[in-house]
mmCIF file of C-alpha atoms in Angstrom:
data_model
loop_
_atom_site.group_PDB
_atom_site.id
_atom_site.type_symbol
_atom_site.label_atom_id
_atom_site.label_comp_id
_atom_site.label_asym_id
_atom_site.label_seq_id
_atom_site.Cartn_x
_atom_site.Cartn_y
_atom_site.Cartn_z
ATOM 1 C CA UNK A 217 0.000 0.000 0.000
ATOM 2 C CA UNK A 218 1.389 3.407 -0.978
ATOM 3 C CA UNK A 219 1.482 6.132 1.669
ATOM 4 C CA UNK A 220 -0.593 9.241 1.089
ATOM 5 C CA UNK A 221 2.574 11.301 1.615
ATOM 6 C CA UNK A 222 3.891 9.908 -1.672
ATOM 7 C CA UNK A 223 1.620 12.389 -3.442
ATOM 8 C CA UNK A 224 2.861 15.434 -1.526
ATOM 9 C CA UNK A 225 6.568 14.864 -0.973
ATOM 10 C CA UNK A 226 8.724 14.787 -4.098
ATOM 11 C CA UNK A 227 11.277 12.002 -4.191
ATOM 12 C CA UNK A 228 14.702 12.034 -5.742
ATOM 13 C CA UNK A 229 15.494 8.692 -7.341
ATOM 14 C CA UNK A 230 18.926 9.725 -8.653
ATOM 15 C CA UNK A 231 21.871 7.561 -7.600
ATOM 16 C CA UNK A 232 25.498 8.282 -8.518
ATOM 17 C CA UNK A 233 27.967 5.560 -9.503
ATOM 18 C CA UNK A 234 28.547 2.885 -6.855
ATOM 19 C CA UNK A 235 32.070 4.127 -5.991
ATOM 20 C CA UNK A 236 30.582 7.501 -4.989
ATOM 21 C CA UNK A 237 27.951 5.855 -2.784
ATOM 22 C CA UNK A 238 30.630 3.638 -1.197
ATOM 23 C CA UNK A 239 32.834 6.678 -0.549
ATOM 24 C CA UNK A 240 30.014 8.361 1.372
ATOM 25 C CA UNK A 241 29.268 5.334 3.544
ATOM 26 C CA UNK A 242 32.940 4.585 4.202
ATOM 27 C CA UNK A 243 33.401 8.127 5.534
ATOM 28 C CA UNK A 244 30.207 8.449 7.562
ATOM 29 C CA UNK A 245 28.870 4.958 8.276
ATOM 30 C CA UNK A 246 25.242 4.907 9.424
ATOM 31 C CA UNK A 247 23.155 7.569 7.625
ATOM 32 C CA UNK A 248 19.524 8.595 7.354
ATOM 33 C CA UNK A 249 17.530 10.085 4.471
ATOM 34 C CA UNK A 250 20.322 10.254 1.882
ATOM 35 C CA UNK A 251 19.388 12.264 -1.186
ATOM 36 C CA UNK A 252 21.777 12.569 -4.156
ATOM 37 C CA UNK A 253 22.213 15.321 -6.728
ATOM 38 C CA UNK A 254 24.428 15.660 -9.789
ATOM 39 C CA UNK A 255 26.467 18.849 -9.626
ATOM 40 C CA UNK A 256 28.885 20.501 -12.036
ATOM 41 C CA UNK A 257 31.973 19.291 -10.131
ATOM 42 C CA UNK A 258 30.602 15.856 -9.248
ATOM 43 C CA UNK A 259 27.968 14.624 -6.816
ATOM 44 C CA UNK A 260 26.293 16.023 -3.725
ATOM 45 C CA UNK A 261 24.676 14.005 -0.946
ATOM 46 C CA UNK A 262 22.305 15.559 1.587
ATOM 47 C CA UNK A 263 21.730 13.368 4.646
ATOM 48 C CA UNK A 264 21.490 13.092 8.419
ATOM 49 C CA UNK A 265 24.439 11.815 10.435
ATOM 50 C CA UNK A 266 24.443 11.723 14.238
ATOM 51 C CA UNK A 267 21.241 13.805 14.293
ATOM 52 C CA UNK A 268 22.787 16.611 12.234
ATOM 53 C CA UNK A 269 21.907 17.601 8.691
ATOM 54 C CA UNK A 270 24.975 17.233 6.457
ATOM 55 C CA UNK A 271 26.056 17.795 2.877
ATOM 56 C CA UNK A 272 28.995 16.019 1.252
ATOM 57 C CA UNK A 273 30.325 16.844 -2.223
ATOM 58 C CA UNK A 274 32.417 14.330 -4.151
ATOM 59 C CA UNK A 275 34.323 14.557 -7.419
ATOM 60 C CA UNK A 276 33.950 11.975 -10.197
ATOM 61 C CA UNK A 277 36.655 9.790 -8.579
ATOM 62 C CA UNK A 278 34.814 9.610 -5.252
ATOM 63 C CA UNK A 279 37.104 12.007 -3.377
ATOM 64 C CA UNK A 280 35.438 14.234 -0.806
ATOM 65 C CA UNK A 281 35.750 17.882 -1.862
ATOM 66 C CA UNK A 282 33.726 19.603 0.837
ATOM 67 C CA UNK A 283 31.428 18.663 3.684
ATOM 68 C CA UNK A 284 28.997 20.812 5.637
ATOM 69 C CA UNK A 285 27.239 20.187 8.961
ATOM 70 C CA UNK A 286 24.328 22.157 10.330
ATOM 71 C CA UNK A 287 25.294 22.614 13.988
ATOM 72 C CA UNK A 288 23.178 23.522 16.999
ATOM 73 C CA UNK A 289 23.675 27.151 18.016
ATOM 74 C CA UNK A 290 24.996 25.952 21.376
ATOM 75 C CA UNK A 291 28.148 24.728 19.567
ATOM 76 C CA UNK A 292 29.177 28.200 18.385
ATOM 77 C CA UNK A 293 32.746 29.157 19.262
ATOM 78 C CA UNK A 294 33.385 32.461 21.079
ATOM 79 C CA UNK A 295 35.145 33.880 17.997
ATOM 80 C CA UNK A 296 32.252 33.089 15.673
ATOM 81 C CA UNK A 297 29.692 34.239 18.238
ATOM 82 C CA UNK A 298 31.457 37.612 18.458
ATOM 83 C CA UNK A 299 30.988 38.175 14.713
ATOM 84 C CA UNK A 300 27.338 37.099 14.870
ATOM 85 C CA UNK A 301 26.639 39.475 17.750
ATOM 86 C CA UNK A 302 28.224 42.320 15.770
ATOM 87 C CA UNK A 303 25.327 41.857 13.324
ATOM 88 C CA UNK A 304 22.660 40.924 15.858
ATOM 89 C CA UNK A 305 21.153 37.502 16.586
ATOM 90 C CA UNK A 306 22.735 34.217 15.463
ATOM 91 C CA UNK A 307 20.140 32.142 13.604
ATOM 92 C CA UNK A 308 22.067 29.393 11.811
ATOM 93 C CA UNK A 309 25.512 27.789 12.180
ATOM 94 C CA UNK A 310 27.113 25.625 9.484
ATOM 95 C CA UNK A 311 30.576 24.081 9.757
ATOM 96 C CA UNK A 312 32.357 23.738 6.406
ATOM 97 C CA UNK A 313 35.299 21.367 5.884
ATOM 98 C CA UNK A 314 37.181 21.904 2.616
ATOM 99 C CA UNK A 315 39.770 19.136 2.625
ATOM 100 C CA UNK A 316 40.857 19.836 6.195
ATOM 101 C CA UNK A 317 40.380 23.611 6.142
ATOM 102 C CA UNK A 318 37.483 24.589 8.399
ATOM 103 C CA UNK A 319 35.157 27.559 7.991
ATOM 104 C CA UNK A 320 31.808 28.617 9.385
ATOM 105 C CA UNK A 321 28.858 29.979 7.494
ATOM 106 C CA UNK A 322 26.433 31.733 9.771
ATOM 107 C CA UNK A 323 23.162 33.518 9.282
ATOM 108 C CA UNK A 324 22.506 36.401 11.632
ATOM 109 C CA UNK A 325 19.808 39.037 11.683
ATOM 110 C CA UNK A 326 19.965 42.614 12.831
ATOM 111 C CA UNK A 327 17.477 44.661 14.870
ATOM 112 C CA UNK A 328 15.552 45.481 11.663
ATOM 113 C CA UNK A 329 15.168 41.719 11.006
ATOM 114 C CA UNK A 330 17.432 41.917 7.952
ATOM 115 C CA UNK A 331 19.332 38.647 7.541
ATOM 116 C CA UNK A 332 23.008 38.340 6.616
ATOM 117 C CA UNK A 333 25.171 35.420 5.568
ATOM 118 C CA UNK A 334 28.713 35.558 6.919
ATOM 119 C CA UNK A 335 31.586 33.276 5.931
ATOM 120 C CA UNK A 336 34.184 33.082 8.686
ATOM 121 C CA UNK A 337 37.486 31.372 9.286
ATOM 122 C CA UNK A 338 37.804 29.227 12.393
ATOM 123 C CA UNK A 339 39.373 32.123 14.295
ATOM 124 C CA UNK A 340 36.361 34.325 13.504
ATOM 125 C CA UNK A 341 38.023 36.338 10.724
ATOM 126 C CA UNK A 342 35.361 37.593 8.334
ATOM 127 C CA UNK A 343 35.863 36.427 4.734
ATOM 128 C CA UNK A 344 32.528 37.442 3.247
ATOM 129 C CA UNK A 345 29.314 39.158 4.311
ATOM 130 C CA UNK A 346 26.186 39.523 2.212
ATOM 131 C CA UNK A 347 22.633 40.566 2.835
ATOM 132 C CA UNK A 348 20.034 37.884 2.168
#
């Protein structure tokens, strides 16, 4: 019997080559709700790992290019929090790992409720700021 939700929730049936799928599972192990997409540089997987939403991007050879984790706000470092507070309220915290180089992408909103995306280095140095 087909669930009624089948009619309301679009599904993504795309699967990359087996070596890409194996690369994901060898890095992360147990995963939930994996959804794959074909991107210009390779393949992107969106999934849940250890109760956190994650994204992993692989090249055609199955090498991990970048991974992102949506972190709870309680995990913000003092350096990153300082930059968020300079804008206003921290709303979203994403850890980015580009082949061992870590960054944070945060979304913060000011007192006028305008939202900003900030890209920060681990030490809190601002690399990019744009209004959303």
